[in-house]
Each structure stands twice: as structure tokens, then as C-alpha cells.
JSON list of C-alpha atoms and ligand atoms in Angstrom, two decimals:
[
{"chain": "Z", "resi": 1, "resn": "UNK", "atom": "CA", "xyz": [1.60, -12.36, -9.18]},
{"chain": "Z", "resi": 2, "resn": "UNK", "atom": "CA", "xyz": [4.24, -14.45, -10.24]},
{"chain": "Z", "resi": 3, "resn": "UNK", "atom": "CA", "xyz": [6.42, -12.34, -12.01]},
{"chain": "Z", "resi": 4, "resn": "UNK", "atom": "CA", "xyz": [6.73, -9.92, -8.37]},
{"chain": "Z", "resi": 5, "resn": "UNK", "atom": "CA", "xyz": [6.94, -13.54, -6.28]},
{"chain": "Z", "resi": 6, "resn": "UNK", "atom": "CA", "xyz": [10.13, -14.59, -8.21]},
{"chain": "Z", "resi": 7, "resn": "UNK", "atom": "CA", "xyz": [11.72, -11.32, -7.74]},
{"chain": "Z", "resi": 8, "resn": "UNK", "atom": "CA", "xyz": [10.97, -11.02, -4.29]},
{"chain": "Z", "resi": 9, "resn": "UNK", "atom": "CA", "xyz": [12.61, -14.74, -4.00]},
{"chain": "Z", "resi": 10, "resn": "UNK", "atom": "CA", "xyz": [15.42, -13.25, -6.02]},
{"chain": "Z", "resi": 11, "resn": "UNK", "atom": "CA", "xyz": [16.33, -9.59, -4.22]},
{"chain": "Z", "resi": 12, "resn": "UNK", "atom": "CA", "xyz": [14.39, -10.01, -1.01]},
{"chain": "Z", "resi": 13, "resn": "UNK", "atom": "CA", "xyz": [16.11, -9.87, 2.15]},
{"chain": "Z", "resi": 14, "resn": "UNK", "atom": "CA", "xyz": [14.22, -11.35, 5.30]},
{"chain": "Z", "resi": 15, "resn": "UNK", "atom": "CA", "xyz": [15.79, -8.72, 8.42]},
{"chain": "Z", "resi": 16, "resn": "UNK", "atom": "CA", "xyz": [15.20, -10.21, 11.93]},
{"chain": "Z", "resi": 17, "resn": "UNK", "atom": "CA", "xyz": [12.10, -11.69, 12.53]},
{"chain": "Z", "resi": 18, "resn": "UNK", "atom": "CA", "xyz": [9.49, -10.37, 10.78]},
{"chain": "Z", "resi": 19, "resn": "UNK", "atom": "CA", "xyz": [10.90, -7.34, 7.88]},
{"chain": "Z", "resi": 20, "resn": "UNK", "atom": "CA", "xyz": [11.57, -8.14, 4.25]},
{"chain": "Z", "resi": 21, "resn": "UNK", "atom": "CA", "xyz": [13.57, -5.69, 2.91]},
{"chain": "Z", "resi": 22, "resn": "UNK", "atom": "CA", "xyz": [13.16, -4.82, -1.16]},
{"chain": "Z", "resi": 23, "resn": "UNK", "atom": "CA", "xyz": [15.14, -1.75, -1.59]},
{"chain": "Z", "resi": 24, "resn": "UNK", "atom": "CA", "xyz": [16.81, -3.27, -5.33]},
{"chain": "Z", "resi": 25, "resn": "UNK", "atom": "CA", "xyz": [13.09, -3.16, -6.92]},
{"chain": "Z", "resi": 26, "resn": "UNK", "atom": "CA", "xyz": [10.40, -1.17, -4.64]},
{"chain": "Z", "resi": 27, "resn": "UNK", "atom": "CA", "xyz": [11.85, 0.52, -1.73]},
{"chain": "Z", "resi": 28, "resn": "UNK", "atom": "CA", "xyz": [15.05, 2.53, -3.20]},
{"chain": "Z", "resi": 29, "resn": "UNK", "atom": "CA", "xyz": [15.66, 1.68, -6.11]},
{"chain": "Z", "resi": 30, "resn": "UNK", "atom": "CA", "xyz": [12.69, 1.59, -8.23]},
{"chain": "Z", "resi": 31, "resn": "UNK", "atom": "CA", "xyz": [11.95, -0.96, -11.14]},
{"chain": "Z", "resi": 32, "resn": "UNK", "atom": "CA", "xyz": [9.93, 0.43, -13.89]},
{"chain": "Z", "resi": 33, "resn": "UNK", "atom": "CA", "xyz": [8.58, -2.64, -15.49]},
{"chain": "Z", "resi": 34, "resn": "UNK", "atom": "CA", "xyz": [8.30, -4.14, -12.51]},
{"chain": "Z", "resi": 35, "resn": "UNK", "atom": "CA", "xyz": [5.77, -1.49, -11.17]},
{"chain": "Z", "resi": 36, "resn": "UNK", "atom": "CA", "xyz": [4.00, -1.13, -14.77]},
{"chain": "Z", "resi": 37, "resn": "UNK", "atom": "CA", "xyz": [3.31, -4.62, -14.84]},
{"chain": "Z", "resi": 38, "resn": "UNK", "atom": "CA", "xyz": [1.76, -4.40, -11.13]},
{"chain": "Z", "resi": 39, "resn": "UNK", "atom": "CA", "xyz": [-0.50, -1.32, -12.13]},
{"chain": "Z", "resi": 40, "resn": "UNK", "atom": "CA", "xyz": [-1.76, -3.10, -14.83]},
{"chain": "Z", "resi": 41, "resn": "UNK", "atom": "CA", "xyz": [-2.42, -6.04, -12.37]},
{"chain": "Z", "resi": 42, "resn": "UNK", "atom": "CA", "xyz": [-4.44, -3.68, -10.27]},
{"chain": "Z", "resi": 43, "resn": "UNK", "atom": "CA", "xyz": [-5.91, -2.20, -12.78]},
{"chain": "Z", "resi": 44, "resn": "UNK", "atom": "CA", "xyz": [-7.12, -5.45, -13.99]},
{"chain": "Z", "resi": 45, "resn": "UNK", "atom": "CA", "xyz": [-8.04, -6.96, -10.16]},
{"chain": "Z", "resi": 46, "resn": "UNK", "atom": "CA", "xyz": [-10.27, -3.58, -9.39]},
{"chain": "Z", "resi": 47, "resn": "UNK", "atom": "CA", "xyz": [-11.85, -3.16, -13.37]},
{"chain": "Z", "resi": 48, "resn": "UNK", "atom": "CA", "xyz": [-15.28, -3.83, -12.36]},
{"chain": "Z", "resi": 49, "resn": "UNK", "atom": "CA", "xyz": [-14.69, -0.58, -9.92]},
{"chain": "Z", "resi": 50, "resn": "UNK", "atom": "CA", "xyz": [-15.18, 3.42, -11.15]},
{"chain": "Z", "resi": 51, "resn": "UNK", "atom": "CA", "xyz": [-11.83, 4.58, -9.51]},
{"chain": "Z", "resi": 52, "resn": "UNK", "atom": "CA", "xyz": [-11.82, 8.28, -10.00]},
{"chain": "Z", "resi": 53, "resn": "UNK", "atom": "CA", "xyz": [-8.41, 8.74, -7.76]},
{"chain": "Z", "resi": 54, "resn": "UNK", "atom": "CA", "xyz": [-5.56, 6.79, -6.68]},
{"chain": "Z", "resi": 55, "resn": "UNK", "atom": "CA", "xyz": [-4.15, 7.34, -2.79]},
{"chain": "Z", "resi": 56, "resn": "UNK", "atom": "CA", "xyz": [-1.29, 6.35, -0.77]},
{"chain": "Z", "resi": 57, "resn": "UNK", "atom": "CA", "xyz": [1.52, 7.85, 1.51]},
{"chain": "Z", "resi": 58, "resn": "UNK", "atom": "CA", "xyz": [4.70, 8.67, 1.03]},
{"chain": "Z", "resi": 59, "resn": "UNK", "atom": "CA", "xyz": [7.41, 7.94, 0.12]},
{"chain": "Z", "resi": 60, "resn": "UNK", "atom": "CA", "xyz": [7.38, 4.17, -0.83]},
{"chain": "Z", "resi": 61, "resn": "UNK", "atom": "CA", "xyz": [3.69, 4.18, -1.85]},
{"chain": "Z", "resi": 62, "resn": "UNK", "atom": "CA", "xyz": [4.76, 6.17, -4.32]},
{"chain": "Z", "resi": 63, "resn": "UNK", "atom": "CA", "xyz": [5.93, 4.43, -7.47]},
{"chain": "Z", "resi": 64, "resn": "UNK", "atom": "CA", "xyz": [3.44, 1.48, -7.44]},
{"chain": "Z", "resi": 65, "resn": "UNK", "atom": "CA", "xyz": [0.72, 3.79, -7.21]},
{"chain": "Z", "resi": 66, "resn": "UNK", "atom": "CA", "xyz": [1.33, 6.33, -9.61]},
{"chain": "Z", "resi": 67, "resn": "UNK", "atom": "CA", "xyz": [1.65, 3.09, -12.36]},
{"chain": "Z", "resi": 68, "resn": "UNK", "atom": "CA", "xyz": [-1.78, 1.87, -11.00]},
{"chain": "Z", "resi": 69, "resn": "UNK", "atom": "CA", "xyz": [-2.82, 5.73, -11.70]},
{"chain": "Z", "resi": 70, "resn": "UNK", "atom": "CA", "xyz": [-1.30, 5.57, -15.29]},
{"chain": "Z", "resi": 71, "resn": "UNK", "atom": "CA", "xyz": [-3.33, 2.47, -15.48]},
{"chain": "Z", "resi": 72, "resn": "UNK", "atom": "CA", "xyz": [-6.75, 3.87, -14.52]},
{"chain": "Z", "resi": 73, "resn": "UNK", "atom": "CA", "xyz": [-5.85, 7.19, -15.99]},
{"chain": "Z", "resi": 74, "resn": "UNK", "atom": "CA", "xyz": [-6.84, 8.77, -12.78]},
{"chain": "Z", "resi": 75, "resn": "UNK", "atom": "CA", "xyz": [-4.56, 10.82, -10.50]},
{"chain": "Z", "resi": 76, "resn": "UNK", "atom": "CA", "xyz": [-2.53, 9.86, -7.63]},
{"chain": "Z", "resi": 77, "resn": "UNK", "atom": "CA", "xyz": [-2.64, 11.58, -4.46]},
{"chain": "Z", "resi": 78, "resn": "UNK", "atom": "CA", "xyz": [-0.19, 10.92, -1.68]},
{"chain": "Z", "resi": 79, "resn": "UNK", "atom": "CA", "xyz": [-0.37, 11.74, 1.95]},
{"chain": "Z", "resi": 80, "resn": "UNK", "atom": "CA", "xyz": [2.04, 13.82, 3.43]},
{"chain": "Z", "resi": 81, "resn": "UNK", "atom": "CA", "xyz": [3.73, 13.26, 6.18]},
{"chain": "Z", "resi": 82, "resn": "UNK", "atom": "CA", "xyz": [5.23, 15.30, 9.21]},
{"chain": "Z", "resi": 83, "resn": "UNK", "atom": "CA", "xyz": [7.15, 14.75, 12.61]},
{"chain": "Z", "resi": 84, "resn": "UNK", "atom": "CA", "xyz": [4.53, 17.26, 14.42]},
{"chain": "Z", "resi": 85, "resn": "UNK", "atom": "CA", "xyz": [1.57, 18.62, 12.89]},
{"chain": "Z", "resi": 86, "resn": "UNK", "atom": "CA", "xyz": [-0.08, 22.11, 14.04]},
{"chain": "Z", "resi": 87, "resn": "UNK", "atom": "CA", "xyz": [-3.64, 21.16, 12.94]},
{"chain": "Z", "resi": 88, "resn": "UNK", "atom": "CA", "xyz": [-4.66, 23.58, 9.61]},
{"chain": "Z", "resi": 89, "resn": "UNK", "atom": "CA", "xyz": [-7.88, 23.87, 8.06]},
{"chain": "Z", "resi": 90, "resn": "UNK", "atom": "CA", "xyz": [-7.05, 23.29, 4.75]},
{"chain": "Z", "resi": 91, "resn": "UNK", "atom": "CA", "xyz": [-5.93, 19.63, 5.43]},
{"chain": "Z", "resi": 92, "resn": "UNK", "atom": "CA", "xyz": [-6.90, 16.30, 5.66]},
{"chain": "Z", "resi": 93, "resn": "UNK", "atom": "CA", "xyz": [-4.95, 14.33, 9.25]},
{"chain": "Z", "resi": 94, "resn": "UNK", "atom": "CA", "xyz": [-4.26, 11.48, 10.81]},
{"chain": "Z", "resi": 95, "resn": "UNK", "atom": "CA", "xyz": [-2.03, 10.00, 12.69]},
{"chain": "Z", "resi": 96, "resn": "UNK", "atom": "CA", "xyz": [0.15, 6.77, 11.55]},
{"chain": "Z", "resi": 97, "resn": "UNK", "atom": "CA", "xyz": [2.24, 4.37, 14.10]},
{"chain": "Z", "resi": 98, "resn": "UNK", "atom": "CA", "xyz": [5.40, 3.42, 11.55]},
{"chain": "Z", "resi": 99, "resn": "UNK", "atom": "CA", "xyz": [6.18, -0.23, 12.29]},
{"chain": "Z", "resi": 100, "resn": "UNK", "atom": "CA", "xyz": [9.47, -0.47, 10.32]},
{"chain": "Z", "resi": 101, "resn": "UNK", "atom": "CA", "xyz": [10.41, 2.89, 12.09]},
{"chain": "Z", "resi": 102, "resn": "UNK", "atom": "CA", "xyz": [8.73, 2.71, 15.40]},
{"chain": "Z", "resi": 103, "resn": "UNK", "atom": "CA", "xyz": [7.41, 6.56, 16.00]},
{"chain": "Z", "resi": 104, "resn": "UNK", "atom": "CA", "xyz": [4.16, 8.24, 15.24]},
{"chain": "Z", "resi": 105, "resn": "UNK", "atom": "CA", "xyz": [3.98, 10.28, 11.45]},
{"chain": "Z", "resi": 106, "resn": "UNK", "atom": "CA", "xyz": [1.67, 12.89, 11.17]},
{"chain": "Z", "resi": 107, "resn": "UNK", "atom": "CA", "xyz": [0.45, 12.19, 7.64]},
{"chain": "Z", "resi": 108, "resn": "UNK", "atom": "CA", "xyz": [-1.87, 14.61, 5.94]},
{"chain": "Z", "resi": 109, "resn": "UNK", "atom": "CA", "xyz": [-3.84, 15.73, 2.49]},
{"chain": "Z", "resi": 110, "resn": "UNK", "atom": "CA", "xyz": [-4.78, 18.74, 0.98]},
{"chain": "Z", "resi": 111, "resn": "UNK", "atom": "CA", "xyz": [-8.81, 19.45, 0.77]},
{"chain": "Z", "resi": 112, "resn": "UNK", "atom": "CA", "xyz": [-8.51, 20.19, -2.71]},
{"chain": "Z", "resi": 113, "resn": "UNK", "atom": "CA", "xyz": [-7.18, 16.78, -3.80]},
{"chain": "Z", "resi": 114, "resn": "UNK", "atom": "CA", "xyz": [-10.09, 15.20, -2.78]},
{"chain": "Z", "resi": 115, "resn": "UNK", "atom": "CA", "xyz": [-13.71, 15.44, -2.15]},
{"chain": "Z", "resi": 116, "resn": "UNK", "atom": "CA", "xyz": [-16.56, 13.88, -1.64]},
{"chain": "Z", "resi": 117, "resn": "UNK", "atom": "CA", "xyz": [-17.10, 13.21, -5.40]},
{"chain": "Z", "resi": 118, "resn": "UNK", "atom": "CA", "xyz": [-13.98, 10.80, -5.31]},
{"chain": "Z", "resi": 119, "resn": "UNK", "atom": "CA", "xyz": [-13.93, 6.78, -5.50]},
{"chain": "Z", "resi": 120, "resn": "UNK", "atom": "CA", "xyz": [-10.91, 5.63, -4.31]},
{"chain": "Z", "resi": 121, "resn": "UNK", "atom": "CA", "xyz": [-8.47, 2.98, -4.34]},
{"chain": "Z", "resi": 122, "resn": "UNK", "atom": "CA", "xyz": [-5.81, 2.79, -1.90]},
{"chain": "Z", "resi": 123, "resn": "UNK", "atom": "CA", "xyz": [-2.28, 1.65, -2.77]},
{"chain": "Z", "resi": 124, "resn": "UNK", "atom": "CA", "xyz": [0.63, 0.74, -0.48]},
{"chain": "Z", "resi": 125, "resn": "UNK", "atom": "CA", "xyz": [3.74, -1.09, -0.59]},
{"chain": "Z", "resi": 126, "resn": "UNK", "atom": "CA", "xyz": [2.95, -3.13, 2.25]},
{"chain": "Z", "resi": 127, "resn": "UNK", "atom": "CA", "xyz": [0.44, -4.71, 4.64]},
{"chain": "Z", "resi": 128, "resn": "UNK", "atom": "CA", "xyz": [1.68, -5.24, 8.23]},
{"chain": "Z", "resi": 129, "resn": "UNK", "atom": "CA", "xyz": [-0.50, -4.17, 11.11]},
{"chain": "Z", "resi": 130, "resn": "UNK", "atom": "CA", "xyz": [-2.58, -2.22, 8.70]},
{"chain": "Z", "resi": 131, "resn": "UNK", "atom": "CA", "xyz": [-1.97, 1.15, 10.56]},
{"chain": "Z", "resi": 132, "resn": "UNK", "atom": "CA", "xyz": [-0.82, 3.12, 7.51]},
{"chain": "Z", "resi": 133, "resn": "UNK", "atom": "CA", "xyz": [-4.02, 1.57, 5.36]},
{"chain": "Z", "resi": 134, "resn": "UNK", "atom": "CA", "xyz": [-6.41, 2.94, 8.46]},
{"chain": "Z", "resi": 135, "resn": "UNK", "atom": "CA", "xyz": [-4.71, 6.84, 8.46]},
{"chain": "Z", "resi": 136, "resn": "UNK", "atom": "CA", "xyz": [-5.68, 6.77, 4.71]},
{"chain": "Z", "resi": 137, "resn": "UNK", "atom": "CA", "xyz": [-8.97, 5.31, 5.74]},
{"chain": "Z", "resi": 138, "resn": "UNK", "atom": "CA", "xyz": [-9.90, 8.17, 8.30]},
{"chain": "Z", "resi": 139, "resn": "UNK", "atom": "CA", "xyz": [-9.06, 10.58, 5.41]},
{"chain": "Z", "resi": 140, "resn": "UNK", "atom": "CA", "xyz": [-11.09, 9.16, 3.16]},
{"chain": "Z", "resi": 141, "resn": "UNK", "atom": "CA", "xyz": [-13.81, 8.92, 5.78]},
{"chain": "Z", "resi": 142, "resn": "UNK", "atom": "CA", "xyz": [-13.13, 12.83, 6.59]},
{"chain": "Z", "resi": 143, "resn": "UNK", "atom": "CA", "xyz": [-13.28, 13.67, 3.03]},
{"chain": "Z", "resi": 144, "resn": "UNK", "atom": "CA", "xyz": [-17.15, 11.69, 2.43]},
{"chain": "Z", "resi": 145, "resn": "UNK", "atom": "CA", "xyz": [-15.57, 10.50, 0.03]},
{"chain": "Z", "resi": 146, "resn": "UNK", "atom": "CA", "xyz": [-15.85, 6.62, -1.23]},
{"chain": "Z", "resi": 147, "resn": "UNK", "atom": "CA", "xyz": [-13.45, 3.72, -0.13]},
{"chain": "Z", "resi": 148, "resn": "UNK", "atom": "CA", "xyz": [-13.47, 1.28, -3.55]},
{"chain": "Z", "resi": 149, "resn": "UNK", "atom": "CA", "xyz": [-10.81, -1.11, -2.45]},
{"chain": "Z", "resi": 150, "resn": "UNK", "atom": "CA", "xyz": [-7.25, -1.13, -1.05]},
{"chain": "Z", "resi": 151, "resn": "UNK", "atom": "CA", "xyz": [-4.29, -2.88, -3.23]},
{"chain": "Z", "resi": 152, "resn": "UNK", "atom": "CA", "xyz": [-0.92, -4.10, -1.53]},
{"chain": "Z", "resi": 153, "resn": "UNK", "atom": "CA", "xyz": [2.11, -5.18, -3.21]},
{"chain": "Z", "resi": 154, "resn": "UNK", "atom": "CA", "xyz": [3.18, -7.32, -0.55]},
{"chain": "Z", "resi": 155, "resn": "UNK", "atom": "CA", "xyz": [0.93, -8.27, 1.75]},
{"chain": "Z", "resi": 156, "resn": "UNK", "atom": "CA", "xyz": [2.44, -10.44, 5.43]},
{"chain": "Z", "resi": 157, "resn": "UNK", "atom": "CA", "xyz": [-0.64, -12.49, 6.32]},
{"chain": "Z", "resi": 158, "resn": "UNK", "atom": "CA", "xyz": [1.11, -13.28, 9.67]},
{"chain": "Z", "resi": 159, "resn": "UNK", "atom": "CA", "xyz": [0.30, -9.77, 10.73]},
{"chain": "Z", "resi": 160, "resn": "UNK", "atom": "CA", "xyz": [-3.29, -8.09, 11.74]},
{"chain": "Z", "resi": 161, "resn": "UNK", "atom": "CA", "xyz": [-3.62, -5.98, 9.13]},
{"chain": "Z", "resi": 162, "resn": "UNK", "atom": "CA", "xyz": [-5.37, -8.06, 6.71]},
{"chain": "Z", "resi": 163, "resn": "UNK", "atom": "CA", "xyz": [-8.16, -9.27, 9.04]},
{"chain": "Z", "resi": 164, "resn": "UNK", "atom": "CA", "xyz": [-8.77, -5.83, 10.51]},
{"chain": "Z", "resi": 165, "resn": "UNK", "atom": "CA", "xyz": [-9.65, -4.41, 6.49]},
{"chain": "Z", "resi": 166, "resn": "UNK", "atom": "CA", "xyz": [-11.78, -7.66, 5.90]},
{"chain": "Z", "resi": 167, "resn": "UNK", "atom": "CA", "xyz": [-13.81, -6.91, 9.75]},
{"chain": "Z", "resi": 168, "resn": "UNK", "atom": "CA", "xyz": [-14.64, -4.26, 7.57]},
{"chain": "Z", "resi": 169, "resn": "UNK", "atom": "CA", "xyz": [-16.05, -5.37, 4.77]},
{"chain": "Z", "resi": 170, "resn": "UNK", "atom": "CA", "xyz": [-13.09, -4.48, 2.48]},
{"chain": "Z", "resi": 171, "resn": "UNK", "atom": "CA", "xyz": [-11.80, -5.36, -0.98]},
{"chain": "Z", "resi": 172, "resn": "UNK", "atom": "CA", "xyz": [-8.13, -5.97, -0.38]},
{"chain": "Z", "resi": 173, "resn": "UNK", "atom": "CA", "xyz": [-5.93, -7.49, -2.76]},
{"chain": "Z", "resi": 174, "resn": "UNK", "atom": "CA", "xyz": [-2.20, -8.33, -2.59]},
{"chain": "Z", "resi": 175, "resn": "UNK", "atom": "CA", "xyz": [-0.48, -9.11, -5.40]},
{"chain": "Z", "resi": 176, "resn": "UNK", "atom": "CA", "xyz": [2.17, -11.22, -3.13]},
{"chain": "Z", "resi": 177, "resn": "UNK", "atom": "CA", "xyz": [0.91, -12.69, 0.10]},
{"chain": "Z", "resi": 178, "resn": "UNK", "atom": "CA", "xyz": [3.58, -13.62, 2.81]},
{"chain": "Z", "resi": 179, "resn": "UNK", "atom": "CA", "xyz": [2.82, -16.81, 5.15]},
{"chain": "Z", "resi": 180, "resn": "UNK", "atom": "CA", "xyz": [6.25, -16.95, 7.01]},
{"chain": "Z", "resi": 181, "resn": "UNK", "atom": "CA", "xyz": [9.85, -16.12, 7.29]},
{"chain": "Z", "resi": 182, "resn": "UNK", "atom": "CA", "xyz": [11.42, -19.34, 8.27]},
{"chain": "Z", "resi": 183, "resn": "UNK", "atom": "CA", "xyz": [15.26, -19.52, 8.22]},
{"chain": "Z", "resi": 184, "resn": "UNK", "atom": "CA", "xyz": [15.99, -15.70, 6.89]},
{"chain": "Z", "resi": 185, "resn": "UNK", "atom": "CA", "xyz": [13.88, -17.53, 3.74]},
{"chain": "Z", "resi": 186, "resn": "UNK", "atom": "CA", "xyz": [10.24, -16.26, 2.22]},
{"chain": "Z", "resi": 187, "resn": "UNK", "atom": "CA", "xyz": [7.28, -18.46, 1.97]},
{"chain": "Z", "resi": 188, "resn": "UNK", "atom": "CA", "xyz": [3.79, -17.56, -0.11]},
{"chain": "Z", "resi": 189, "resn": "UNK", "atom": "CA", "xyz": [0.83, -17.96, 1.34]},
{"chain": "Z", "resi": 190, "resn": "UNK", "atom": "CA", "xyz": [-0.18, -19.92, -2.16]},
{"chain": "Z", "resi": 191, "resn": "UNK", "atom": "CA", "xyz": [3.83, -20.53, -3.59]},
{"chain": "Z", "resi": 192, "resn": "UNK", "atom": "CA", "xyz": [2.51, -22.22, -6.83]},
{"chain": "Z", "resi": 193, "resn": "UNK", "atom": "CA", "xyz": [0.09, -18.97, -7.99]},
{"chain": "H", "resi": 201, "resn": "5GP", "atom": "P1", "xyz": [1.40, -1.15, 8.66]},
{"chain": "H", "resi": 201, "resn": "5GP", "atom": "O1", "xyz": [0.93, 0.25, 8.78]},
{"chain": "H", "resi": 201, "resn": "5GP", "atom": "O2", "xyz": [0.47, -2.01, 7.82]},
{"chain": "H", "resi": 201, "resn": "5GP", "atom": "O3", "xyz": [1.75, -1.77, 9.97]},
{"chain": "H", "resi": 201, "resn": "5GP", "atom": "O4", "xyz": [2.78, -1.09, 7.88]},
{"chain": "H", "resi": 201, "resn": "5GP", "atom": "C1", "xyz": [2.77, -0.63, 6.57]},
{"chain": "H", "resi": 201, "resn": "5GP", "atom": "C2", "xyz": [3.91, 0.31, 6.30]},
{"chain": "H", "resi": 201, "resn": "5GP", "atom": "O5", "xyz": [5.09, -0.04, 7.01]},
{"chain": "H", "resi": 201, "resn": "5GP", "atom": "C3", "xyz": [4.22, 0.21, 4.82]},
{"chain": "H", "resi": 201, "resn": "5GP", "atom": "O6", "xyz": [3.77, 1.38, 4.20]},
{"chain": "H", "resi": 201, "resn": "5GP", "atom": "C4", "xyz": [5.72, 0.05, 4.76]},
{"chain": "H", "resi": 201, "resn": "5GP", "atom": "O7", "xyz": [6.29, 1.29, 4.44]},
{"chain": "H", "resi": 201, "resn": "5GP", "atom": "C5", "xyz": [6.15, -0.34, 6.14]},
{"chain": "H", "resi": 201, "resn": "5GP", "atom": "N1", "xyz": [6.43, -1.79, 6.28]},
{"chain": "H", "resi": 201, "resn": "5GP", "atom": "C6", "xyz": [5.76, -2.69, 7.04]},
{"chain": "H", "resi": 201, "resn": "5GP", "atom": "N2", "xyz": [6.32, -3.89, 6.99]},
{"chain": "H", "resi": 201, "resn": "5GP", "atom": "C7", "xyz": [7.38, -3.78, 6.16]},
{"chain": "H", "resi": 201, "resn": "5GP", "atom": "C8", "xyz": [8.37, -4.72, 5.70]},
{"chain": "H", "resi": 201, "resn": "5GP", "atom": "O8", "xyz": [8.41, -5.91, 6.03]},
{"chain": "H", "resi": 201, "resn": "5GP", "atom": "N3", "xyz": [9.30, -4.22, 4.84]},
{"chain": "H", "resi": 201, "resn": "5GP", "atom": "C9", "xyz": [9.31, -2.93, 4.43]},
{"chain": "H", "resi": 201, "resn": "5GP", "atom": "N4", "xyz": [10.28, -2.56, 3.57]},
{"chain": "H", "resi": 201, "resn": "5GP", "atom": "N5", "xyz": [8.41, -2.02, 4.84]},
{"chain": "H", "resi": 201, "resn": "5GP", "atom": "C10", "xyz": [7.45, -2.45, 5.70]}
]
């Protein structure tokens, strides 16, 4: 998406080796127009799909996916998550390795936000080792309900999540896709798209 490629060029900062940080449009402060224009992206890459809920975690999941909800005129769930979790009945779990953060999140969803009527299409704000994408995955799993597809803003190709969702057989689509960092600079996996 071209529009999300040039501002990542513009406002993205590349920290150490392998984090781009986008806290001017995604990740603190949140664009609006920005994120309507990427729901209606998704909503146009996943059409073909009856989404009947939207899901992702908190907190930066957030905004991107409740525009993608607005889109689809579905809700958006997101997970919860926790520092330790005493296991309760009435919730969906799993457990989620944070790469930018480095500890374990408990991250977890009510049973009556979804059910095994639900098609779903997972949002997040990034793909890195896919570990966040796979927590969502186990819920959805838990739930019975149905796994539709799994939409990433920005996606880093270098990393294993990508090939771990398509080992599965999964409709993933990025709207930005990451080949490198090379001198603190960004470079798209397809830079003329
Ligand atoms: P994964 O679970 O795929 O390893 O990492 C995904 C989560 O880690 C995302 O939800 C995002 O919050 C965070 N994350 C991973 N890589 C980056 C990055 O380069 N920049 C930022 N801002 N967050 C990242």
C-alpha cells in the first residue's frame, strides 16, 4: 500500500538491528485517515471472505483493527492481556512471548465475544516471529471457531513469522512488507508497489 509505504519512509525510525519504530502514525499517536484508508484496504484484500468478527490484542492492534471492523461492519474484539494469569473459566488464554518487550503476556478473551459461530480475521500491527498471530490462533482454535485470514500492517519478511502462517495454509496479507534494514534505512520487499 503505497500511501502507508511513503509514510513509513517518512516517520519511520529503524532502532538497532531489527525494530522500526512508528509511534507518529500507528504506535502512539494514532492517524485517522491513515488507519481508515488501511481498513478499507483490508476490507477490500479479504471481500471474497464472510468475516463475522474482527480480532487482535492490545494495545497497538487496536486502532487498525477497529477501522477494518468499521469496514466490514463487524465487531472488534481484542485480547487482553496480563502479567500473571490465574486460569478462569469464563476466558479464552494463551500465552504470548513479546519480542519488542522480551517477557511472556498472558493475553486472554472473554467466552462471550466469541463462539463457534464466528469467522474471523485477525489484525495486528506487526509481523515478526509471528508469536502474537499464534496466541490469537490458539483462541480461535479454543473457541471452534473459524480462522478466515490474518491482515498485518507491517509485515518484516526477514523474520519467521510469515512462513510459519503460510506452513499453515494461511491467508496473510501485509499491506507493507519489510525486506531489510540496511544503514538505520527501510527497504520493501516490492519498493515500486
Ligand atoms: P511477533 O509476535 O510476530 O514476534 O511480534 C508481533 C508483535 O510485536 C506486534 O504486535 C508488535 O506489537 C510487536 N513488534 C514486533 N516487531 C516490531 C517492530 O519492529 N516495531 C514495533 N513497533 N513493534 C513490533
Amino acid at each position: 500500500m503505497r500511501l502507508l509505504k511513503e509514510r513509513i519512509k517518512k516517520d519511520g525510525q529503524v532502532l538497532g538491528q531489527d525494530v522500526l519504530k512508528v509511534d507518529n502514525f500507528l504506535n502512539h499517536q494514532v492517524d485517522p485517515d491513515l488507519m481508515a484508508a488501511m481498513g478499507e484496504e483490508f476490507q477490500r484484500l479479504f471481500k471474497d471472505k464472510k468475516i463475522t468478527k474482527i480480532l487482535t490484542v492490545e494495545s497497538s492492534g487496536i486502532a487498525p483493527a477497529v477501522f477494518v471492523g468499521l469496514a466490514f461492519h463487524v465487531p472488534v474484539v481484542f485480547a487482553r492481556k496480563h502479567k500473571s494469569l490465574t486460569l478462569q473459566d469464563n476466558m479464552y488464554s494463551a500465552t504470548v512471548y513479546s519480542y519488542t518487550k522480551k517477557v511472556n503476556n498472558h493475553i486472554s478473551i472473554s467466552k462471550k465475544f466469541l463462539n463457534a459461530d464466528d469467522r474471523v480475521l485477525v489484525i495486528d500491527d506487526f509481523l515478526a516471529n509471528g508469536q502474537a498471530v499464534e496466541g490469537l490462533l490458539s483462541i480461535i482454535e479454543e473457541a471452534g471457531a473459524q480462522l478466515e485470514g490474518v491482515g498485518i500492517v507491517i509485515e518484516k519478511t526477514f523474520q519467521k513469522g510469515r512462513e510459519l502462517l503460510d506452513q499453515r495454509g494461511i491467508q496473510v496479507e501485509s499491506l507493507a512488507r519489510i525486506a531489510a534494514f540496511e544503514d538505520g534505512q527501510v527497504v520493501f520487499l516490492d519498493e515500486n508497489k
